[in-house]
Short mmCIF file of C-alpha atoms in Angstrom, two decimals:
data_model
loop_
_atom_site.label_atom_id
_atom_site.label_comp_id
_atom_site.label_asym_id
_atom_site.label_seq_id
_atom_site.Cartn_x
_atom_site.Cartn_y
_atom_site.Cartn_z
CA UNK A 1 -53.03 13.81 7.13
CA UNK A 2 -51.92 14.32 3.25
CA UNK A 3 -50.88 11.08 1.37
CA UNK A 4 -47.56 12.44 0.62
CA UNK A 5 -46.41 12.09 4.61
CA UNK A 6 -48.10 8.58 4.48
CA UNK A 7 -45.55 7.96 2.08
CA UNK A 8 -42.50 9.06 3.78
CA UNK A 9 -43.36 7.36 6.89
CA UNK A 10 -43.52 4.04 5.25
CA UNK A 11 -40.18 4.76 3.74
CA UNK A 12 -38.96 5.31 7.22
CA UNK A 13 -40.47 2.73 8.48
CA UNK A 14 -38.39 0.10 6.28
CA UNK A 15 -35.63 0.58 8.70
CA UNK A 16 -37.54 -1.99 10.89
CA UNK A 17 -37.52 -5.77 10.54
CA UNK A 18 -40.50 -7.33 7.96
CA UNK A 19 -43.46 -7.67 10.06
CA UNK A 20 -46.43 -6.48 11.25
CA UNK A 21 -44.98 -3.79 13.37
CA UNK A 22 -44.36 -1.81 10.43
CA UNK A 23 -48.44 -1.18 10.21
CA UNK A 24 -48.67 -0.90 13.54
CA UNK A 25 -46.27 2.16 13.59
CA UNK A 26 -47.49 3.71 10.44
CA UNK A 27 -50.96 3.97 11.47
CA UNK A 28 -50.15 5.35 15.01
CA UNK A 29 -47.54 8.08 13.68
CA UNK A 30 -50.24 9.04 11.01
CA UNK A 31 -53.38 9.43 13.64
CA UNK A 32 -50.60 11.54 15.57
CA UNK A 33 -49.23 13.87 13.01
CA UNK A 34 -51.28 17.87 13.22
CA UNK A 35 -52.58 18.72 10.05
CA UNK A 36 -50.98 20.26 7.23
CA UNK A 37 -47.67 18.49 7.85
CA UNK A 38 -45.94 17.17 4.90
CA UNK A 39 -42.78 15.05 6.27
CA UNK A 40 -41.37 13.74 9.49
CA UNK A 41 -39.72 15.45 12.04
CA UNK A 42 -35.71 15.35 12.90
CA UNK A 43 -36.96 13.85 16.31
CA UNK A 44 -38.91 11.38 14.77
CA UNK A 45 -36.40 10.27 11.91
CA UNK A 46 -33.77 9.78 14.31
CA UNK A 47 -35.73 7.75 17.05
CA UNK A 48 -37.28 5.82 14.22
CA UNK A 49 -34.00 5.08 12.73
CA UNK A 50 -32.61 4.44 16.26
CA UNK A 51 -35.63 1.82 17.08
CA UNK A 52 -35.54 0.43 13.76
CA UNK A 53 -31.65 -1.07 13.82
CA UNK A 54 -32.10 -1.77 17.48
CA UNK A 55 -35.76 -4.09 16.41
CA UNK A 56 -33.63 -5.41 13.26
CA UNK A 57 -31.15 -7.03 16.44
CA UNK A 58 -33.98 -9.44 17.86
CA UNK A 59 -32.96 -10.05 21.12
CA UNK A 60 -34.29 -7.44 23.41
CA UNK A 61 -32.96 -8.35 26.94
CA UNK A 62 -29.52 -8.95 25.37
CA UNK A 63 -27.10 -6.18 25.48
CA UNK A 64 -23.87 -7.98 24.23
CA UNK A 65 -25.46 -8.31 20.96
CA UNK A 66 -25.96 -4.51 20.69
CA UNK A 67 -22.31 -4.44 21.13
CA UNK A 68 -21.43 -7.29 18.56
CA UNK A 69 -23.12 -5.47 15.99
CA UNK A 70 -21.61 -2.06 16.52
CA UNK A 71 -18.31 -3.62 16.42
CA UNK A 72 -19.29 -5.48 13.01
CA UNK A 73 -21.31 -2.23 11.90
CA UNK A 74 -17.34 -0.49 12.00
CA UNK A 75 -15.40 -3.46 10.66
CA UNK A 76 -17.61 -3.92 7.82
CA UNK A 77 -17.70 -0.12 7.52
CA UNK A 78 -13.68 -0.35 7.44
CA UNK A 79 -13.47 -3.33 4.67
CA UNK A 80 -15.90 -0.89 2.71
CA UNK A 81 -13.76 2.00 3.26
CA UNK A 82 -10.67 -0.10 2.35
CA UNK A 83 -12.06 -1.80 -1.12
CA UNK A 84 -13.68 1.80 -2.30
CA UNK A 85 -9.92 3.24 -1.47
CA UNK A 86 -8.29 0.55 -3.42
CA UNK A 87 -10.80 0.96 -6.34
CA UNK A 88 -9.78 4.70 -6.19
CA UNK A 89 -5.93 4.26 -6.04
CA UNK A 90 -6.27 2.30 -9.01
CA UNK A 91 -7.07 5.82 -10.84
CA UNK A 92 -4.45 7.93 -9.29
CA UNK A 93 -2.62 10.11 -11.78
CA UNK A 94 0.75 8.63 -13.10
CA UNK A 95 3.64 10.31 -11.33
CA UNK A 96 5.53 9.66 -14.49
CA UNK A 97 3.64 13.41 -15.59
CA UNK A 98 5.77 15.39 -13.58
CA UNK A 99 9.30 15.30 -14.73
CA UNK A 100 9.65 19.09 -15.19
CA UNK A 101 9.52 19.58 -11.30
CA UNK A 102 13.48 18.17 -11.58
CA UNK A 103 14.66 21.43 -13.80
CA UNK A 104 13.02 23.72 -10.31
CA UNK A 105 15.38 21.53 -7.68
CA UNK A 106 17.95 21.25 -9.90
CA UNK A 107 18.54 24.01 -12.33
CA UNK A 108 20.81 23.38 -15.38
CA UNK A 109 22.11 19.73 -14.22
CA UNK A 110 21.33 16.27 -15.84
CA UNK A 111 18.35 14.94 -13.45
CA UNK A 112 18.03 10.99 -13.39
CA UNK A 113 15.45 8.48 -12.15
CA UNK A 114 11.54 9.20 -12.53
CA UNK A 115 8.99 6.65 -13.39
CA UNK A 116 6.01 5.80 -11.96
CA UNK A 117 5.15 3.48 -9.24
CA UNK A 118 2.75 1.71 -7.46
CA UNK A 119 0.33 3.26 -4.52
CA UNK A 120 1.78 1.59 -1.87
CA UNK A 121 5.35 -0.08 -1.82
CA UNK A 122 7.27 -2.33 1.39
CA UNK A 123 9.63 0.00 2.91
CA UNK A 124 13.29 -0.75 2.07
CA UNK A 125 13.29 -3.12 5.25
CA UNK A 126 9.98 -4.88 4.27
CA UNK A 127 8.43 -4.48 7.55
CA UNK A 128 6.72 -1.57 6.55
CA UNK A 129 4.03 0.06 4.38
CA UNK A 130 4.64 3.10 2.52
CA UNK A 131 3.04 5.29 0.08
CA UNK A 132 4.73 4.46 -3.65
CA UNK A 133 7.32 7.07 -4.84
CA UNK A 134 9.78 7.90 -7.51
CA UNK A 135 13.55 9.22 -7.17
CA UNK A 136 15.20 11.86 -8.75
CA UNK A 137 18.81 13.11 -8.37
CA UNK A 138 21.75 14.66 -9.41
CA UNK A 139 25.22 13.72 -9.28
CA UNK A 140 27.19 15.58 -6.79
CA UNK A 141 28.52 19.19 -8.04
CA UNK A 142 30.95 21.26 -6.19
CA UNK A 143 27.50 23.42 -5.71
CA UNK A 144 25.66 20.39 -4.68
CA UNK A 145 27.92 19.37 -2.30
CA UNK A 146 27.49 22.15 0.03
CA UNK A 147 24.30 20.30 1.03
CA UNK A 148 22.81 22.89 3.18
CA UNK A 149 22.90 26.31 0.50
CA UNK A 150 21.97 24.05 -2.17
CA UNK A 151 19.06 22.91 0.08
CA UNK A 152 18.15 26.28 1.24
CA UNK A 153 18.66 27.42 -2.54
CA UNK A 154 16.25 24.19 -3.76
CA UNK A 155 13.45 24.95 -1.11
CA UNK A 156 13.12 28.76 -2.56
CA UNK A 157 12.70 27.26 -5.70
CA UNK A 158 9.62 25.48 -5.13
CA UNK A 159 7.83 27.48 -2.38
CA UNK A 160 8.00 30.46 -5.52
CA UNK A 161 6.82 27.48 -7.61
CA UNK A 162 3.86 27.59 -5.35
CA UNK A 163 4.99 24.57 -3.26
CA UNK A 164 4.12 24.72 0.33
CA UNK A 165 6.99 23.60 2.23
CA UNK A 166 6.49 21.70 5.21
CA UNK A 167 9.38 22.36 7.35
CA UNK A 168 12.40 24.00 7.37
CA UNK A 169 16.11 22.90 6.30
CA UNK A 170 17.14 20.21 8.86
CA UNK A 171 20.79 20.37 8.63
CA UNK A 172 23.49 17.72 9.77
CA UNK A 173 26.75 17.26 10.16
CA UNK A 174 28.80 13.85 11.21
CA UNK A 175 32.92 14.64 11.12
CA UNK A 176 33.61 11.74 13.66
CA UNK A 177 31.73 9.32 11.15
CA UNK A 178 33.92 7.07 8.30
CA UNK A 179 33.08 9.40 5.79
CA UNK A 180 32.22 12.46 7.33
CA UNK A 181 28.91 12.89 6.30
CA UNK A 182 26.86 15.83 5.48
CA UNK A 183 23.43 16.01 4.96
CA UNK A 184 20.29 18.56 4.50
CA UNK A 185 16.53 17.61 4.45
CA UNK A 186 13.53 19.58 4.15
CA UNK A 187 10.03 18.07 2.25
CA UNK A 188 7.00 19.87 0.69
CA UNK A 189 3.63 19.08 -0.78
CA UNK A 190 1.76 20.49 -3.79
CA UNK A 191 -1.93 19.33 -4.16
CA UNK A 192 -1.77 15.91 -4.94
CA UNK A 193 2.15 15.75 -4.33
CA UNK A 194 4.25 15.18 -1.61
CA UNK A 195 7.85 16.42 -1.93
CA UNK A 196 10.83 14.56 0.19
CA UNK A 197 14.23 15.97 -0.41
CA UNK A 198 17.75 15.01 0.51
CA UNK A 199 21.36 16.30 0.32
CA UNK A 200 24.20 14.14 0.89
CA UNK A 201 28.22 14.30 0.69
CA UNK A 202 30.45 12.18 1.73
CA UNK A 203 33.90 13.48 1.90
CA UNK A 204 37.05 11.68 1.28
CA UNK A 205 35.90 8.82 -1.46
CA UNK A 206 37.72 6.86 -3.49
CA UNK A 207 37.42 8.23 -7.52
CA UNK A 208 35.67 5.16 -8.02
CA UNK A 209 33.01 5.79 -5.58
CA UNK A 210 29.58 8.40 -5.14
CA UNK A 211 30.26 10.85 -2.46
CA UNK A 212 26.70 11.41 -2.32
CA UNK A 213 24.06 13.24 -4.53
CA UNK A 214 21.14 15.75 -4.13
CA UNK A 215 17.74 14.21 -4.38
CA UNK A 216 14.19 14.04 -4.13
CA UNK A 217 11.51 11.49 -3.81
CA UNK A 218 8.18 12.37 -4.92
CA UNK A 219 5.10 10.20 -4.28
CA UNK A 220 1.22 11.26 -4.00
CA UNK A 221 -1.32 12.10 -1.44
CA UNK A 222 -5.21 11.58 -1.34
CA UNK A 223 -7.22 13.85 -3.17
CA UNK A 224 -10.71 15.31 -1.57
CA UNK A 225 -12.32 12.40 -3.89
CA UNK A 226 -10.92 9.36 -2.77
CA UNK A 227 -11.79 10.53 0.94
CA UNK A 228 -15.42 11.09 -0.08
CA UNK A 229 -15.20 7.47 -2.06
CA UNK A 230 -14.09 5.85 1.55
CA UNK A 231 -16.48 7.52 3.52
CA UNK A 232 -19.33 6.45 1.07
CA UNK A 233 -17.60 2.90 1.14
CA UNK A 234 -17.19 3.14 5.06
CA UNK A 235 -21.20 4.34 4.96
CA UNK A 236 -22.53 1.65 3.23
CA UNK A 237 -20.17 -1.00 4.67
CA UNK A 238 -21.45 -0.27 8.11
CA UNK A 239 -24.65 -0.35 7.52
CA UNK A 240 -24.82 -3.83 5.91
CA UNK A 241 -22.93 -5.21 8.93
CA UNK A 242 -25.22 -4.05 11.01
CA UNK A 243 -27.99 -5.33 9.08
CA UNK A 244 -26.31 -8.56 8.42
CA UNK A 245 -26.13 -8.97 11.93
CA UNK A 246 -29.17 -8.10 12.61
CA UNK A 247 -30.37 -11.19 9.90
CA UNK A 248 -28.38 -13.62 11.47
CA UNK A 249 -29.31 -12.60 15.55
CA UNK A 250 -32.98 -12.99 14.73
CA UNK A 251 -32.21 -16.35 12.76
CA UNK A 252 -30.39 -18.30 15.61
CA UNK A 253 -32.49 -16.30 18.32
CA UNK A 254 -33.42 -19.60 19.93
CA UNK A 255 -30.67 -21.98 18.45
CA UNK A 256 -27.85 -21.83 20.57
CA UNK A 257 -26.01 -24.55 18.56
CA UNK A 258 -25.89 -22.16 16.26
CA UNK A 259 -25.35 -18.90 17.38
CA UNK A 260 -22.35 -19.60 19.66
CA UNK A 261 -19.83 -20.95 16.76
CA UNK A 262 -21.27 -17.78 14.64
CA UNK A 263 -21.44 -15.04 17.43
CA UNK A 264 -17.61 -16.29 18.02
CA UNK A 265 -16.61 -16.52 14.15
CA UNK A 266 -17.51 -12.77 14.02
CA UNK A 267 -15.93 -11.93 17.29
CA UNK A 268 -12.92 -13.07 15.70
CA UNK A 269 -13.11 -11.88 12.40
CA UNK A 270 -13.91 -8.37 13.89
CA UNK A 271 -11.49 -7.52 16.54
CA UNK A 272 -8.88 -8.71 13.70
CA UNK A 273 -10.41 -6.39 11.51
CA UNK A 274 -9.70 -3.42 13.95
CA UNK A 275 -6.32 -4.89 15.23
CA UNK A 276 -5.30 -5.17 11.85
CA UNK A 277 -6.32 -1.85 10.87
CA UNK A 278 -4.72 -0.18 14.11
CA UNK A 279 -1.38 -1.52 13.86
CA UNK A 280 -0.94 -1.44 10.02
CA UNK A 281 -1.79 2.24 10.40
CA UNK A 282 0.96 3.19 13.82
CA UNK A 283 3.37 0.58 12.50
CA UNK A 284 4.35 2.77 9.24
CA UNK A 285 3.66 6.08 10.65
CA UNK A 286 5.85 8.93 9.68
CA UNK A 287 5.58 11.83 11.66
CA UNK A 288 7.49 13.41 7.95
CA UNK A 289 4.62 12.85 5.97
CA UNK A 290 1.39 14.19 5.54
CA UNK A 291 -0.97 13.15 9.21
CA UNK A 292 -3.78 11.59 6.85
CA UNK A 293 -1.80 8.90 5.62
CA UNK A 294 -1.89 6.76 8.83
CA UNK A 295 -5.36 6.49 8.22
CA UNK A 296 -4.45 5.15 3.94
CA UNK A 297 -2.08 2.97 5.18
CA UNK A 298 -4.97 1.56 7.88
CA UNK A 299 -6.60 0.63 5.44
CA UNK A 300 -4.72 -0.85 2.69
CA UNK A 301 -3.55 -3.44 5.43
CA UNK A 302 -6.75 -5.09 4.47
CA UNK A 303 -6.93 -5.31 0.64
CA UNK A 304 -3.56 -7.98 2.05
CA UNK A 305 -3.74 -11.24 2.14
CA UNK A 306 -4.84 -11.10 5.80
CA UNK A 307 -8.11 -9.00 4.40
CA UNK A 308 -9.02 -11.94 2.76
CA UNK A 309 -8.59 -14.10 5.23
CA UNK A 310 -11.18 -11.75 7.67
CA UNK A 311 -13.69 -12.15 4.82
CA UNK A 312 -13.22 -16.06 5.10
CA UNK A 313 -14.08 -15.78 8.58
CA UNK A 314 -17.05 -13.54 8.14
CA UNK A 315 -18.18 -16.15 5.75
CA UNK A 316 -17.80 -18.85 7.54
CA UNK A 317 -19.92 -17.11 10.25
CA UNK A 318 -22.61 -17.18 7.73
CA UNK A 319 -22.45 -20.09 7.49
CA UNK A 320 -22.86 -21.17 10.42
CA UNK A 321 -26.24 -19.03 10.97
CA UNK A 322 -27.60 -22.29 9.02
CA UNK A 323 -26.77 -25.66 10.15
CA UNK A 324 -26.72 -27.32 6.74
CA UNK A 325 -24.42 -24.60 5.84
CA UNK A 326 -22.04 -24.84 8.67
CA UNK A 327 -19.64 -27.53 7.33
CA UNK A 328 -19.95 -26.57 3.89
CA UNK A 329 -18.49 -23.71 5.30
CA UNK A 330 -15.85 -25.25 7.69
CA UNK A 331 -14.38 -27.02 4.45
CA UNK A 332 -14.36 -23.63 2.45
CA UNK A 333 -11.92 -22.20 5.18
CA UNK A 334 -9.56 -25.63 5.33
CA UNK A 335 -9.62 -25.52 1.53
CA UNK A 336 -8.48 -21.99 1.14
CA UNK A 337 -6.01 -22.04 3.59
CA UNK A 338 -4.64 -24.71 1.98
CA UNK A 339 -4.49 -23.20 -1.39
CA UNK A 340 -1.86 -20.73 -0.23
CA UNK A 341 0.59 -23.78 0.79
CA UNK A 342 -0.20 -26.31 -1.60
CA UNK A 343 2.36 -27.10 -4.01
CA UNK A 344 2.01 -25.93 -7.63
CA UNK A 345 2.84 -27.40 -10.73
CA UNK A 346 6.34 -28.27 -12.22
CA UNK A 347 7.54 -25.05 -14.23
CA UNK A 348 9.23 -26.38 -17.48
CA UNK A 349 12.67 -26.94 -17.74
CA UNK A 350 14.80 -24.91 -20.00
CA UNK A 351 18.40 -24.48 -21.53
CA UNK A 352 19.29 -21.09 -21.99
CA UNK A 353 22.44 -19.81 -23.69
CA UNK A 354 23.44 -16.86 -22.24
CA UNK A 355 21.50 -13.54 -20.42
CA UNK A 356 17.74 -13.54 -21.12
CA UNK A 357 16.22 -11.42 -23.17
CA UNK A 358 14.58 -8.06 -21.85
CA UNK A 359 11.52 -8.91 -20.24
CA UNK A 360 8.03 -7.08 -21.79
CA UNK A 361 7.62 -3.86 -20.52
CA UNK A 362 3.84 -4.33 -19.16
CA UNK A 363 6.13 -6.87 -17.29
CA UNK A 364 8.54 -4.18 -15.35
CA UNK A 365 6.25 -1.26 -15.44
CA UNK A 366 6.65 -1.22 -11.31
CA UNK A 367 9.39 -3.16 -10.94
CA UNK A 368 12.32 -2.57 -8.15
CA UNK A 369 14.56 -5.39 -9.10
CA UNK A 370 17.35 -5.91 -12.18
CA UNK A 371 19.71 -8.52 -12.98
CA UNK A 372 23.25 -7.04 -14.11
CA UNK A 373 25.27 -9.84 -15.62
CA UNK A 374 28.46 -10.30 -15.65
CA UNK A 375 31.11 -12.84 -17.91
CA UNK A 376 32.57 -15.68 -15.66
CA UNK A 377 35.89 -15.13 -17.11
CA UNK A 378 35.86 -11.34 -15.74
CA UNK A 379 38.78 -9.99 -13.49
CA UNK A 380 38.62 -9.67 -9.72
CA UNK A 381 39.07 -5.45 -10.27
CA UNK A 382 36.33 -5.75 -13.28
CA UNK A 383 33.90 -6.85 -11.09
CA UNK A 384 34.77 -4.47 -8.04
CA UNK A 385 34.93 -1.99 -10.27
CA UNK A 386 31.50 -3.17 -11.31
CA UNK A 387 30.11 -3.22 -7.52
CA UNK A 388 31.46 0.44 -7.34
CA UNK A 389 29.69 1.21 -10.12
CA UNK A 390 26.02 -0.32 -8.97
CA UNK A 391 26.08 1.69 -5.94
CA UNK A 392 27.06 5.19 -7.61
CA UNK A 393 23.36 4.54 -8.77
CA UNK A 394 21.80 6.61 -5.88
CA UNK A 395 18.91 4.57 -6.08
CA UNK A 396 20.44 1.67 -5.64
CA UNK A 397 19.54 -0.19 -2.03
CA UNK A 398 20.46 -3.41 -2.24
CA UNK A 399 23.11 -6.03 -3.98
CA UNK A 400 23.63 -9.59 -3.66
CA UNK A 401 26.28 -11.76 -6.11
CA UNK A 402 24.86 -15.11 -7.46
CA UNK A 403 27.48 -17.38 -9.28
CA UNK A 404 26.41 -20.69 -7.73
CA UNK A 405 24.63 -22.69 -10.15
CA UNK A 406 22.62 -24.69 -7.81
CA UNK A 407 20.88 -21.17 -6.26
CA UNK A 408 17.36 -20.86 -6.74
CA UNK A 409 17.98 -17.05 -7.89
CA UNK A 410 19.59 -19.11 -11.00
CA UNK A 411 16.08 -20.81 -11.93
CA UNK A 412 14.45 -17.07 -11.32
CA UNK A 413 16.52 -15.23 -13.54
CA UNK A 414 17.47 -18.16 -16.47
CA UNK A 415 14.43 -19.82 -16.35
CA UNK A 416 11.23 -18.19 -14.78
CA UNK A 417 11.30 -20.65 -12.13
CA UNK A 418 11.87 -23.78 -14.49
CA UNK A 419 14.85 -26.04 -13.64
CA UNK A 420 17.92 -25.70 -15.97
CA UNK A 421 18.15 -28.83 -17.88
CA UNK A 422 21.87 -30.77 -17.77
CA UNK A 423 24.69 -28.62 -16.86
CA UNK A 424 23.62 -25.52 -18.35
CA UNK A 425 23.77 -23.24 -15.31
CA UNK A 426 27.29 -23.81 -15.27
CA UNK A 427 28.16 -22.21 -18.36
CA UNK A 428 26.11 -19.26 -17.40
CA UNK A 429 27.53 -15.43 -16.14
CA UNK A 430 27.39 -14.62 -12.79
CA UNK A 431 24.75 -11.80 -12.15
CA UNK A 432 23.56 -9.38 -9.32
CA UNK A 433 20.09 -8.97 -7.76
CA UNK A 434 20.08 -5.59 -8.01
CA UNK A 435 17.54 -3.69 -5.45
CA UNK A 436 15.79 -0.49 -6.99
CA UNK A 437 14.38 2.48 -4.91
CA UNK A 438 11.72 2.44 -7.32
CA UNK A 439 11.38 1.42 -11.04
CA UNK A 440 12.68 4.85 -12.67
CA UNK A 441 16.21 4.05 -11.57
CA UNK A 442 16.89 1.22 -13.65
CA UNK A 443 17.71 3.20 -17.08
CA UNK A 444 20.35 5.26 -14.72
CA UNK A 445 21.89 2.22 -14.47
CA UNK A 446 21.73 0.83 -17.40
CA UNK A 447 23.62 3.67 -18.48
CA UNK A 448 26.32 3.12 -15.69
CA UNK A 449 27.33 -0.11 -16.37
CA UNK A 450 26.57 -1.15 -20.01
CA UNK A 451 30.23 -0.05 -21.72
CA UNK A 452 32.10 -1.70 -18.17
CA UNK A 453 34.11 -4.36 -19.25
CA UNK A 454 33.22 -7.61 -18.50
CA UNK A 455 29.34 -6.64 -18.10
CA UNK A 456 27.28 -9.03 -20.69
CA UNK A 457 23.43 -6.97 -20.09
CA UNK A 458 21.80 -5.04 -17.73
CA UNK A 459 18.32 -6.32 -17.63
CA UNK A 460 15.35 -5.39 -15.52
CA UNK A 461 13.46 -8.12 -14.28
CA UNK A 462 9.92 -8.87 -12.72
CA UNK A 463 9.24 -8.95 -9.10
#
């Protein structure tokens, strides 16, 4: 028996708990092993490794904890997986880079929108997750607005730009509806990219209306190294869960008092990890996107606030494994739970005199929200005309009108939350929240609306 194999079984042999069994199994695997071998077997690495995280349990007539710490070994493995991914999305290339695809759709028209945006965005409902994208379009054309030639024409374009297009023109046609409404889909990906465009005309509109546009959204997909950064993350994750259960089953082996508030802390904390996990990943499913994103979206449900509040539990588990620890422990969880409810302190007051000034742009850099202001004296057609004007924006997807002001949105977007001092609101303009598809959109309408009359500034503010 050579040294060198001595060595790698006791390497092995670390898998099992601190102890004297370690010894034990060294010296009967190395009076067993036929000369001239050099390094365990597959057979005997695997059953080692297998015995070893079984032994690390404690507990040998109990299967449920078996189970527990499988079912930790894969949340923990899924928290890993999720704070490795969210390291890694931190690094993803700027979609601001890729501009030029616009002049491929849309040959020799003035392209709008761009930007960059976050990894992952609310849907335009907020009861969603999706992946962050950008919009580009062009106004309508008389080629444009045959949706379904231009859409053919646009997907030629990129699959000779060495796109691969993902499905064919889906083609649509409403005449019943108030407009009649065409439209023509089709979406694409390019290694990193996904491609989502849309067609739309809208017949019949007033001059001072959009009948539509022809645009595409453009977001990003995982690249090969952010799925072997989870599965590392994932890897490593499980295995400390198992091994942290392992710790805590052979601690409260004979101290019921303190296994059964742990044992059920982790329950918990576990079984949300995985319900969490499940639904975040069906609930903003597209069946439109690349398949792998289910699995993104999975797991960026728990770098959320309700991530955080599985590691409190898991904590607080800990805790519990000690007795002296337990209500330290018990107050950690009241405390912050409380944090997220208890009130702040007074913003200061202020007493502006007249639109703010544009906020910094580390401020905005992923914002989807602007503030178009408007004098109070305007006209009743100004600010229609105004509305109108908003929502020729195509990436424009929500409005609301603020002119009351006792409205909170006042104190947001005059004061950063302060209260207005006197009666200095009322000598304010009126404004409108303005809701942006994503942060590239706002210099398109800028440009819409800052020569309308009665429009003071066009600002876009933080979320």
């Amino acid at each position: 028996m050579s040294d060198r194999l001595a060595r790698r079984y006791a390497i092995l042999l670390r898998v099992l708990p601190p102890g004297a069994r370690r010894a034990e199994m060294l010296g009967t695997l190395t009076e067993c092993a036929p000369p001239g071998r050099t390094r365990p077997t597959l057979r005997e690495f695997f059953n080692i490794i297998a015995y070893g995280l079984r032994a690390r349990l404690g507990r040998p007539a109990s299967r449920a904890v078996v189970v527990l710490a499988g079912l930790v070994a894969v949340a923990s493995g899924l928290l890993g997986a999720a704070g490795a991914a969210a390291a890694g999305w931190t690094v993803a290339p700027s979609l601001a880079s890729h501009a030029a695809i616009g002049t491929t759709v849309f040959p020799g028209l003035q392209v709008f929108g761009g930007g960059d945006s976050e990894p992952f965005v609310s849907s335009g409902d907020g009861e969603s997750t999706i992946y962050g994208y950008v919009d580009y379009w062009v106004k309508n054309t008389d080629e444009t607005r045959d949706v379904r030639t231009y859409a053919g024409g646009a997907r030629d374009r990129l699959e000779a730009a060495g796109w691969d297009v993902r499905s064919d023109v889906i083609f649509s046609q409403e005449v019943a509806s108030e407009p009649p409404t065409s439209t023509a889909s089709f979406w694409a990906t390019k290694g990193d990219l996904v491609l989502s465009y849309e067609g739309v005309y809208w017949e019949n509109r007033a001059w001072y209306d959009s009948d539509g546009a022809a645009s595409y959204t453009l977001s990003r997909s995982a690249p090969w190294w952010l799925t072997a950064l989870a599965v590392t993350g994932f890897t490593l994750g499980a295995l400390f869960g198992w091994l942290l259960t392992g710790w805590a089953s052979r601690r409260t082996e004979q101290k019921p008092s303190r296994s059964i508030p742990a044992s059920a802390l982790a329950w918990t904390a576990t079984l949300l990890t995985l319900f969490t996990t499940l639904i975040g990943a069906l609930w903003s499913w597209n069946p439109d996107r690349p398949g792998d994103e289910v699995i993104w979206l999975g797991l960026h449900t728990l770098t959320t606030p309700t991530g955080a509040f599985i590691l409190l539990l898991a904590l607080t588990a800990l805790a519990a494994v000690t007795l002296r620890a337990l209500i330290p422990g018990a107050l950690a969880l009241v405390v912050a739970g409380g944090a997220t409810w208890w009130p702040t302190a007074a913003l200061a007051s202020c007493t502006p005199s007249g639109p703010p000034a544009p906020a910094p742009a580390s401020a905005v850099t992923h914002s989807r929200l602007a503030h178009v202001y408007i004098a109070q004296n305007s006209t009743t057609d100004q600010r229609n005309l105004a509305e109108a004007a908003i929502f020729r924006v195509w990436g424009t997807r929500s409005l609301w009108f603020h002119y009351d002001p006792t409205d909170p949105e006042y104190r947001t977007a005059y004061c950063n939350g302060g209260h207005l001092t006197t009666d200095s609101g009322m000598r304010m303009p009126y404004f409108w929240d303005v809701g942006l598809s994503s942060p590239g959109v706002f210099p398109a309408l800028q440009a819409e609306l800052t020569q309308m009359p009665g429009i003071l500034a066009v600002r876009q503010a933080p979320e």
